[in-house]
Short mmCIF file of C-alpha atoms and ligand atoms in Angstrom, two decimals:
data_model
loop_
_atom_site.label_atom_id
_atom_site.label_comp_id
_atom_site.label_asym_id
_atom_site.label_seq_id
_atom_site.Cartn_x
_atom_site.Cartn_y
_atom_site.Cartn_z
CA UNK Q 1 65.96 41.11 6.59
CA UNK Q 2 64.45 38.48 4.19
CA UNK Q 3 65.06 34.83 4.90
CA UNK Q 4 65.30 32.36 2.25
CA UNK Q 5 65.95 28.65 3.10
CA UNK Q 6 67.18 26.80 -0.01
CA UNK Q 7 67.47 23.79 -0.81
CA UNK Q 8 70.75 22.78 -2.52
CA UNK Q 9 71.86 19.12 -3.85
CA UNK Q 10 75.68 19.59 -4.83
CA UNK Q 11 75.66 16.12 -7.10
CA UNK Q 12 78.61 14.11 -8.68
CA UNK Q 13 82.08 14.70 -9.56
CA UNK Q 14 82.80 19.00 -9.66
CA UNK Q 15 79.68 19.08 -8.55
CA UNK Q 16 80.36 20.27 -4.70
CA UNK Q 17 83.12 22.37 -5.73
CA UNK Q 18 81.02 24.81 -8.10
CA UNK Q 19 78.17 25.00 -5.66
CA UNK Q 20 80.39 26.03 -2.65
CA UNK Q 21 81.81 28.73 -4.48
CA UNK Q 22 78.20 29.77 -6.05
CA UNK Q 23 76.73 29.67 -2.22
CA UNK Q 24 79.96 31.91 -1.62
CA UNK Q 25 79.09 34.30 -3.85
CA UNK Q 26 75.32 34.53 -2.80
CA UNK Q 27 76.13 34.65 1.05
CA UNK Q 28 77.79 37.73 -0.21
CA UNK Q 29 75.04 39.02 -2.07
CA UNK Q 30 72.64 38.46 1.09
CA UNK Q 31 74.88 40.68 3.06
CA UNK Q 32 75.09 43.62 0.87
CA UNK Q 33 71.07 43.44 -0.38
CA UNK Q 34 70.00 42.61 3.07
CA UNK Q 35 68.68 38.96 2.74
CA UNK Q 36 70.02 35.56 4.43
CA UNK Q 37 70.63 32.29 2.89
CA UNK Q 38 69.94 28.99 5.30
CA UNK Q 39 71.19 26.38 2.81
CA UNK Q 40 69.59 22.99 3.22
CA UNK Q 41 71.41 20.57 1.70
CA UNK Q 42 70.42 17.28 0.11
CA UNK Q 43 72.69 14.29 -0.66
CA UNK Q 44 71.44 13.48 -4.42
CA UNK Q 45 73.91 11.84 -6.21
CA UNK Q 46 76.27 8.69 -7.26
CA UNK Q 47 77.55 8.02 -3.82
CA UNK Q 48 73.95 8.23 -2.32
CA UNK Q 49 72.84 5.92 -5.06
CA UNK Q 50 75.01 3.33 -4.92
CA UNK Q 51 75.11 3.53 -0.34
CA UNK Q 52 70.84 3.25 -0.37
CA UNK Q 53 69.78 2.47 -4.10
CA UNK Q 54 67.74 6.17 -4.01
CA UNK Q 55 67.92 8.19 -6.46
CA UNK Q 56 65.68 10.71 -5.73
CA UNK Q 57 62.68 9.50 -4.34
CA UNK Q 58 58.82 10.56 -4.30
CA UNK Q 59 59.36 11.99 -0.28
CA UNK Q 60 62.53 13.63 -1.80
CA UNK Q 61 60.82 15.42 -4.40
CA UNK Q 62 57.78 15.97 -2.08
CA UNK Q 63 59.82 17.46 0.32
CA UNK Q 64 61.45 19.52 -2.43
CA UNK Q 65 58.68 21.00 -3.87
CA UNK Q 66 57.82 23.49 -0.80
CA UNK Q 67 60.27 25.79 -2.01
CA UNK Q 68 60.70 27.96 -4.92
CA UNK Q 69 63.98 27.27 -6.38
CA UNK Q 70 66.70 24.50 -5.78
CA UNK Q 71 70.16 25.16 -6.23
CA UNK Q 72 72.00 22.18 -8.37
CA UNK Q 73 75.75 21.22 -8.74
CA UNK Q 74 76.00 17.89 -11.61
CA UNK Q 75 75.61 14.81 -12.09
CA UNK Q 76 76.45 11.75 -13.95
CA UNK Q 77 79.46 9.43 -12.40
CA UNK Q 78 81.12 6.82 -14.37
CA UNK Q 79 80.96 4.02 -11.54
CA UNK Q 80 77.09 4.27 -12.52
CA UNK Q 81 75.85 3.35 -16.12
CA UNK Q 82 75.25 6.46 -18.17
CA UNK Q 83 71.57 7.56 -18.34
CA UNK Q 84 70.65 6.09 -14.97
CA UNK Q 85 71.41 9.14 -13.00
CA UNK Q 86 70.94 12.15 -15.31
CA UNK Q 87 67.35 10.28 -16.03
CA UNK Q 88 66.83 9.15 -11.88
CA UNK Q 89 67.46 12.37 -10.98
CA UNK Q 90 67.92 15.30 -13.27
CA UNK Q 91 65.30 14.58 -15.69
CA UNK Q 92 63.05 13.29 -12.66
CA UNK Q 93 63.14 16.47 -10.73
CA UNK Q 94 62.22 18.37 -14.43
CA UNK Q 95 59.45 16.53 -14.84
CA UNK Q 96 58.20 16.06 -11.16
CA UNK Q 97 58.78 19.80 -10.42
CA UNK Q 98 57.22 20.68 -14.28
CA UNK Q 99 59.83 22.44 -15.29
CA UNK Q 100 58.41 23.70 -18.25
CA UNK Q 101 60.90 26.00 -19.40
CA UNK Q 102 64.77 25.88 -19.73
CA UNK Q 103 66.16 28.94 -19.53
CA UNK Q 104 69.83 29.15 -20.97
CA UNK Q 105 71.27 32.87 -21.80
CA UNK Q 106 74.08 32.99 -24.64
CA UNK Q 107 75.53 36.16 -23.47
CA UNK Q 108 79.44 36.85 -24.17
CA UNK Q 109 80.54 38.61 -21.38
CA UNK Q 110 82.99 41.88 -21.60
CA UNK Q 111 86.65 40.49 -21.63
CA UNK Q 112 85.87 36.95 -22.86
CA UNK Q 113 87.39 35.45 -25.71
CA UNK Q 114 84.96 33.63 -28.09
CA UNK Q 115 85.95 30.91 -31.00
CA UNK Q 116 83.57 32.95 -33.40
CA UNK Q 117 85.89 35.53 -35.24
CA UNK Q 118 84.93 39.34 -34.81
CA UNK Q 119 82.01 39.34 -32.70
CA UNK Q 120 81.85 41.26 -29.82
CA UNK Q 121 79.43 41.10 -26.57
CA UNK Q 122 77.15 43.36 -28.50
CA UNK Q 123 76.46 40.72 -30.89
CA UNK Q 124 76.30 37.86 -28.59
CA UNK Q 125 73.23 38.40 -26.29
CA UNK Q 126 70.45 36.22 -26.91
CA UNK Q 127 68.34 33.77 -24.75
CA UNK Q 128 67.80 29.90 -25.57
CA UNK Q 129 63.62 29.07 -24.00
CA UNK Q 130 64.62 25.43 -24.33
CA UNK Q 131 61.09 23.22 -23.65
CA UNK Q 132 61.83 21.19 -21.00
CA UNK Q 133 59.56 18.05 -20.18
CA UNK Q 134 58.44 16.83 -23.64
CA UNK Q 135 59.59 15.70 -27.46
CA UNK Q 136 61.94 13.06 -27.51
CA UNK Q 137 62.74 13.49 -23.50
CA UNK Q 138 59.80 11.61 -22.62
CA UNK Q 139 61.79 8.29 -22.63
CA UNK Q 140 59.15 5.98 -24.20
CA UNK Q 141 60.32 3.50 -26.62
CA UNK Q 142 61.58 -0.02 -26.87
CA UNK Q 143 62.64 -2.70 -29.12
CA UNK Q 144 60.49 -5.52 -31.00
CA UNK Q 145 61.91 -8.89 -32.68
CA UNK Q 146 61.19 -10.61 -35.58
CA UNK Q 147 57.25 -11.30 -35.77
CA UNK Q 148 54.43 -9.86 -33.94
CA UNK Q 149 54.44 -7.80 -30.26
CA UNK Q 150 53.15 -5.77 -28.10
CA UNK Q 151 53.61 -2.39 -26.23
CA UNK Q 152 51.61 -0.09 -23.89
CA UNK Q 153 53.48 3.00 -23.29
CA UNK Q 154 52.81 5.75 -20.99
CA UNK Q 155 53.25 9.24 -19.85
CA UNK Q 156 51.84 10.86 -16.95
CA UNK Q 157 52.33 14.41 -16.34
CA UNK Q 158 50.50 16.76 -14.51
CA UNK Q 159 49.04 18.76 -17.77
CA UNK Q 160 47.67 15.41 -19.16
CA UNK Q 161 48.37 12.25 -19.52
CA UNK Q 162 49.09 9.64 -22.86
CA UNK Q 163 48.95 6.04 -23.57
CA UNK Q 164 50.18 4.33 -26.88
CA UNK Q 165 49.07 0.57 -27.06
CA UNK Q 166 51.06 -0.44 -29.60
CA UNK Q 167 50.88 -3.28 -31.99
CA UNK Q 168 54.06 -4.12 -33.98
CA UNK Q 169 54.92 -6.69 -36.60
CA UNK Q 170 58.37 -6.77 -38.28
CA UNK Q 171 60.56 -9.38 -40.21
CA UNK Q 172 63.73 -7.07 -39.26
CA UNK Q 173 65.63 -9.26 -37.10
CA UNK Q 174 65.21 -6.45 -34.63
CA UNK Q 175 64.18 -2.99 -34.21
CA UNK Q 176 64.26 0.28 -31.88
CA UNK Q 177 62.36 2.99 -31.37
CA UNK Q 178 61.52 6.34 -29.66
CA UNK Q 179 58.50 8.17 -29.46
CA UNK Q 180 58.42 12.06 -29.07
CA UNK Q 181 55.73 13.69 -28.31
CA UNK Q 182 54.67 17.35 -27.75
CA UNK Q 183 51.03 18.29 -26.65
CA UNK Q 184 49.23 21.61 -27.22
CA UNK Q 185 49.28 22.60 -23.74
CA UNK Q 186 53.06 22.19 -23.71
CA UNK Q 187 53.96 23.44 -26.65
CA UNK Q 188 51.76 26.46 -26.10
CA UNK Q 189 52.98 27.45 -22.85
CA UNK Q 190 56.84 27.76 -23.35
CA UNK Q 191 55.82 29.48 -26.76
CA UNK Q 192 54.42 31.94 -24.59
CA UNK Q 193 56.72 32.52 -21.83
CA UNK Q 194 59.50 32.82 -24.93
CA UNK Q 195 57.29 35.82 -26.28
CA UNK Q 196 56.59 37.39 -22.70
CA UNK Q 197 60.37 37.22 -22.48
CA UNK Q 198 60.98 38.88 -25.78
CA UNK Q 199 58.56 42.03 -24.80
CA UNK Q 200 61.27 42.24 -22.24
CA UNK Q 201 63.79 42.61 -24.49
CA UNK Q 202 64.32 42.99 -28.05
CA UNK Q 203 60.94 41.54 -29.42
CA UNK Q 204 62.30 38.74 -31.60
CA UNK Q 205 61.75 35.58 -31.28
CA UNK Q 206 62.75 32.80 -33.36
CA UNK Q 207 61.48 29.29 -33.58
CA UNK Q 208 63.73 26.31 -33.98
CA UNK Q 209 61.70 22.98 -35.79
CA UNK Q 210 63.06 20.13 -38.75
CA UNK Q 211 59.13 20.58 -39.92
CA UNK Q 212 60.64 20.20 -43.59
CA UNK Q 213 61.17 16.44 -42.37
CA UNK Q 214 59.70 15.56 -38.79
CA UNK Q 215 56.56 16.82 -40.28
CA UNK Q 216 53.98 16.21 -37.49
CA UNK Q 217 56.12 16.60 -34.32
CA UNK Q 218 57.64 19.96 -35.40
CA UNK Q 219 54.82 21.13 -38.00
CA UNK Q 220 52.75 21.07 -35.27
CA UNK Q 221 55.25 22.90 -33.25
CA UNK Q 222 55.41 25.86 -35.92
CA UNK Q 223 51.60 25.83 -36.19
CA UNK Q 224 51.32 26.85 -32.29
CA UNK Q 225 54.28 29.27 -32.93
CA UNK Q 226 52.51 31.13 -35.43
CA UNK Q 227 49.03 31.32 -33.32
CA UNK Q 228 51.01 32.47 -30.59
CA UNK Q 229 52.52 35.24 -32.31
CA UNK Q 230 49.09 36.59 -33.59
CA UNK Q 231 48.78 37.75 -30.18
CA UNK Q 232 52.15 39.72 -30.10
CA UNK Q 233 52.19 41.76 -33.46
CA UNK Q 234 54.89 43.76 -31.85
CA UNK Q 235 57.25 41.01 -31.62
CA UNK Q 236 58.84 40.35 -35.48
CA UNK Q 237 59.37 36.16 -36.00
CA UNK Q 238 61.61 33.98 -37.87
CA UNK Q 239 61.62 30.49 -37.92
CA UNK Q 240 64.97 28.35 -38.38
CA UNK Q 241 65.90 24.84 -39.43
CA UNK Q 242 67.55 23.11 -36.41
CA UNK Q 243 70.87 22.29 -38.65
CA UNK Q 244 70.54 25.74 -40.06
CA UNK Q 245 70.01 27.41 -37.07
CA UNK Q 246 73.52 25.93 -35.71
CA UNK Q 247 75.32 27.74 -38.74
CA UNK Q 248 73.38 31.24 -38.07
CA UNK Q 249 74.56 30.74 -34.55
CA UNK Q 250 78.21 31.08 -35.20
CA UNK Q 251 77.64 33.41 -38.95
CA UNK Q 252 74.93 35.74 -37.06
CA UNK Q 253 74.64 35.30 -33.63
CA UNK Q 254 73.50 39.19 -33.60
CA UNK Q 255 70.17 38.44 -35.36
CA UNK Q 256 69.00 36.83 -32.37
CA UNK Q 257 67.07 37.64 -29.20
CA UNK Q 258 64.85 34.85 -27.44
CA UNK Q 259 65.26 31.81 -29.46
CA UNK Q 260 62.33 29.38 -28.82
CA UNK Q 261 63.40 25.24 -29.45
CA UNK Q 262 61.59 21.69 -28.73
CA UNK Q 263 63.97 20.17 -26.04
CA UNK Q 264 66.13 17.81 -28.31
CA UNK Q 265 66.90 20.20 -30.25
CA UNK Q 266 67.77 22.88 -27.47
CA UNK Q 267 70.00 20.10 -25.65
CA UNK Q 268 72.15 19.99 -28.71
CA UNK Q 269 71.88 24.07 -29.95
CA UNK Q 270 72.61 25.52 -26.49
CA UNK Q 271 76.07 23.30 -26.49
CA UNK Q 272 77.17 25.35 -29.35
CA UNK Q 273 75.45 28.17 -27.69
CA UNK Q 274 77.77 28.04 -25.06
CA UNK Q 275 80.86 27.53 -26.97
CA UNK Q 276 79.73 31.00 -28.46
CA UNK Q 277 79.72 32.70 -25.05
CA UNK Q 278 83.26 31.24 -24.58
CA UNK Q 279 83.23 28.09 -23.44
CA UNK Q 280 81.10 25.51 -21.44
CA UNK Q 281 82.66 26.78 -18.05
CA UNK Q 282 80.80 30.06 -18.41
CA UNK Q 283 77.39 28.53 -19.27
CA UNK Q 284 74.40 28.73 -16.75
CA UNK Q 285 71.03 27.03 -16.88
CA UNK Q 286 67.59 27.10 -14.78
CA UNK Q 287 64.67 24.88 -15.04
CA UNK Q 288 61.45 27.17 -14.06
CA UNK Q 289 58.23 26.41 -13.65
CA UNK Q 290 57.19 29.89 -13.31
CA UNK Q 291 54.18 28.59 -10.55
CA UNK Q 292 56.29 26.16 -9.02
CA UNK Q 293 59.56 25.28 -7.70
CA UNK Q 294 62.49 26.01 -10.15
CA UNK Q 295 66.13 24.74 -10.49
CA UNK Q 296 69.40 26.40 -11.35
CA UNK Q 297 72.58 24.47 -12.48
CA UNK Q 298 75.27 24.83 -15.06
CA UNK Q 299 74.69 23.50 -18.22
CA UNK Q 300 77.96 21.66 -17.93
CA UNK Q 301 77.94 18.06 -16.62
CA UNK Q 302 80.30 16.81 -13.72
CA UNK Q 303 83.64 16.43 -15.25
CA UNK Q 304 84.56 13.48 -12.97
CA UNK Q 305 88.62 13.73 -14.10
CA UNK Q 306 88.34 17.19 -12.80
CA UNK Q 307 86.69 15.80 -9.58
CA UNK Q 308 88.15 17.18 -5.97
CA UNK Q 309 91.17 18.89 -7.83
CA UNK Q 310 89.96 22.84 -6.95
CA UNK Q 311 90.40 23.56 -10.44
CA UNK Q 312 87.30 24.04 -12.86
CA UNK Q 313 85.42 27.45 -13.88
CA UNK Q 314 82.71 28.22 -10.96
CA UNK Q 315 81.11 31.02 -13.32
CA UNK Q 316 78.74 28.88 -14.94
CA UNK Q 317 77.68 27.82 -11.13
CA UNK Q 318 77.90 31.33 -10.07
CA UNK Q 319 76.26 32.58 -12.88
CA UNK Q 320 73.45 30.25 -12.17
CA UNK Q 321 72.92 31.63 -8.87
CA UNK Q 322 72.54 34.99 -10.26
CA UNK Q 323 69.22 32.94 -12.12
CA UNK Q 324 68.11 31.90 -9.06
CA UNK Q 325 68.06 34.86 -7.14
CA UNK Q 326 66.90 36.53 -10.14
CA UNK Q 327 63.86 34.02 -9.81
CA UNK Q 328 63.25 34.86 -6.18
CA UNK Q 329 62.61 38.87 -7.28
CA UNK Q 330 66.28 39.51 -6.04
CA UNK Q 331 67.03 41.49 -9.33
CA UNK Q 332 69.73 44.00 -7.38
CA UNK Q 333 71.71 40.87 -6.33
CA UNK Q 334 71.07 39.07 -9.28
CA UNK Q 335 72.50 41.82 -11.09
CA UNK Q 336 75.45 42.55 -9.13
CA UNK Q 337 77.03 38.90 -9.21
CA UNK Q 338 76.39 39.28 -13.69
CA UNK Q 339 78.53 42.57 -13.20
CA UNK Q 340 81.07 41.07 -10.13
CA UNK Q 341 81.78 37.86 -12.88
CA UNK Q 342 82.31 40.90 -15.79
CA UNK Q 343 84.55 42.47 -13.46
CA UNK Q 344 86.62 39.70 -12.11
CA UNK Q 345 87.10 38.68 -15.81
CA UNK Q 346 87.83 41.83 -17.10
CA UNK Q 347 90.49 42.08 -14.27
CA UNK Q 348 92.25 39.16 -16.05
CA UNK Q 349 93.69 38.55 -12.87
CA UNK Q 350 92.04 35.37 -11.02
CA UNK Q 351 90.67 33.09 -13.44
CA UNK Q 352 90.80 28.96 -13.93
CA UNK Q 353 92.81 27.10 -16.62
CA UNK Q 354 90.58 27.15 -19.13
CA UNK Q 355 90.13 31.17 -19.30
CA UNK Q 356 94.33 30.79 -19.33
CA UNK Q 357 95.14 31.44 -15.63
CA UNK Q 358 96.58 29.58 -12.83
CA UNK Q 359 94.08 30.22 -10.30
CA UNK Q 360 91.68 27.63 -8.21
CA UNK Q 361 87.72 27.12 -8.00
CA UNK Q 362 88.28 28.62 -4.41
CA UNK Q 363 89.86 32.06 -5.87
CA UNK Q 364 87.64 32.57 -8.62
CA UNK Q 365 84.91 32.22 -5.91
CA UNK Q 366 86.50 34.73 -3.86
CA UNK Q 367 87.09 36.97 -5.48
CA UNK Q 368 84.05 37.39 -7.44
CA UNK Q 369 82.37 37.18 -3.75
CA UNK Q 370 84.67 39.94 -2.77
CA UNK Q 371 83.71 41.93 -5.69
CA UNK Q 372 79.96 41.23 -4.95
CA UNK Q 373 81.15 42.99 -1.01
CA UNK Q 374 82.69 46.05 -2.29
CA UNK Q 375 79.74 47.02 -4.84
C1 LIG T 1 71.51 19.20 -20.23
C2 LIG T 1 72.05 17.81 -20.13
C3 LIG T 1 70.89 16.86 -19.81
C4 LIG T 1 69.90 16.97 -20.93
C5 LIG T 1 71.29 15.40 -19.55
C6 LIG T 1 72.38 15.28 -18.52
C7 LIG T 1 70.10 14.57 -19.17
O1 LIG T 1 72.71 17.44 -21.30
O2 LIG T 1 71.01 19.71 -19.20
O3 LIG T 1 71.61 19.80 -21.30
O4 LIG T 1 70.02 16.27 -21.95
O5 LIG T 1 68.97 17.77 -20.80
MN1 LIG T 2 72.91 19.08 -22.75
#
């Protein structure tokens, strides 16, 4: 029997609810495709912050980074000020773990109801390769008075490294400002796992850029795009318009297969993406580094009011296990759970308030983990 030991940091708010029902389901899995789950789990989070001041530290991530794949609940807490743990910890681990690529499937699921009139899950099957450690998500900026200043600004990543001195002089009374940034090596390499991806599937692939107006950033962006798919003249190409590309989403969702954005842009597209498929609870996410150690959440956040109440959606969790395991070359298992979520839906039976039932976390997670048993 294969052994896995993984690592799992349950987070804020919902957080420990979703990922005890998504461990459900996989212990389940294990049993029927003959593998076993030792879950290790790590404490990650608002209350850890605010007991030791940690919010994920170097030994953490260290420590962390001799396994393959980490399984994540949320975070974000409002007793902490926003940014400081999503950034401290979320965006850390993506970066420290180079998490290149952010995988986030906009699949509507047999028996779901989605806000987009007449579409069916025929049309709705695409995949969102969101880029993952660069563009605006670098986090270096700041703000300059009246008069003349100063600012050195770094980035250090594995793949390279950047400095900015810069040397400002305004006579605003004050201004701020971001820098985003994508390199060649970054931009090339999620390019090409979104094309890989796409001779998987349907062989489309369409970029998402504003080079009409962020010229450099994003022309530069499409320029990579377009020497990358030299090299697949299989795979047919279309490139979108981030604010048009939100309108084709809900219009045309059926002209898509692997959709290939810069990371601000696929924060905000795979939002509406998942809205599409139905509704934030169903939504699953992973963070891969396809050489190093990958992580699997829900693209939903922690929904403190929900917090401790047994009553969110654990699909987008559970779903997110399916990734994982997936990721680890379990593709029977990872498989089954996809089809054991179809099925408990479909059953209309168990499901949480927002699908329009009465049921708990805790049932949903049963019974898609007694689904998973009798496969
Ligand atoms: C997401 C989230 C994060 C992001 C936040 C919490 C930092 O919105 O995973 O989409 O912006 O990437
Ligand atoms: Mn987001």
């Amino acid at each position: 029997m294969t052994q896995y030991k993984i690592p799992v940091i349950p987070g804020d708010g919902i957080g420990p609810e979703i990922v005890a029902e998504g461990k459900k389901v996989i212990d389940a899995a294990g049993e029927k495709f003959g593998f076993d789950v030792e879950w290790v789990e790590f404490p990650q989070g608002a209350d850890h912050y605010l007991e030791t001041g940690e919010l994920i530290s170097l030994d953490t991530l260290k420590e962390l980074s001799r396994y393959p794949v980490i399984y994540l609940g949320s975070i974000g807490d409002p007793r902490v000020a926003p940014g400081v743990l999503e950034k401290g910890i979320l965006l850390a681990a993506r970066f420290y773990f180079d998490q290149y690529v952010n995988l986030r499937p906009i699949k509507l699921l047999e028996g779901v109801w989605t806000p987009v009139k007449d579409k069916t899950p025929k049309d709705i099957d695409f995949t969102v390769v969101r880029e993952n450690t660069e563009d605006f998500y670098i986090g270096i900026g700041g703000k300059a008075k009246k008069g003349l200043s100063k600012n050195l600004l770094e980035v250090e990543r594995n793949l390279y490294s950047a400095k900015f001195g810069l040397e400002i002089e305004t006579d605003s009374d004050e201004i701020a400002y971001q820098i985003g940034m994508i390199s060649k090596e970054g931009t090339r390499r999620v390019i090409k796992y979104a094309f890989d991806l796409a001779m998987k599937r349907k062989k489309h692939v369409s970029s998402v850029d504003k080079a009409n107006v962020l010229s450099d950033i994003y022309g530069f962006w499409r320029q990579e795009f377009q020497d990358i798919a030299s090299g697949y003249p299989e795979i047919t190409t279309d490139f979108n318009y981030v604010d048009a590309i939100t309108m084709w989403f809900v219009k045309n969702p059926e002209w898509f297969d692997v959709v290939v954005t810069p990371n601000m842009f696929g924060d905000i597209i795979t939002d509406l993406g998942a809205m599409v498929q139905g509704g934030l609870g169903l939504a699953p996410g992973g963070n891969i580094n396809p050489e190093g150690t990958s992580m699997f959440e829900p693209i939903h956040g922690s929904a403190p009011k929900y917090k401790g109440q047994n009553k969110v959606n654990p699909i987008a969790t559970i779903w997110a296990g399916s990734l994982m395991l997936d990721q680890l070359g379990e593709k029977e298992a990872a498989d089954a759970i996809v089809a054991a979520i179809e099925k408990n839906i479909l059953d209309n039976k168990v499901k949480t308030y927002d699908m329009g039932g009465i049921s708990t976390t805790s049932d949903v997670g049963d019974d898609i983990a007694r689904i998973v048993s009798s496969m």
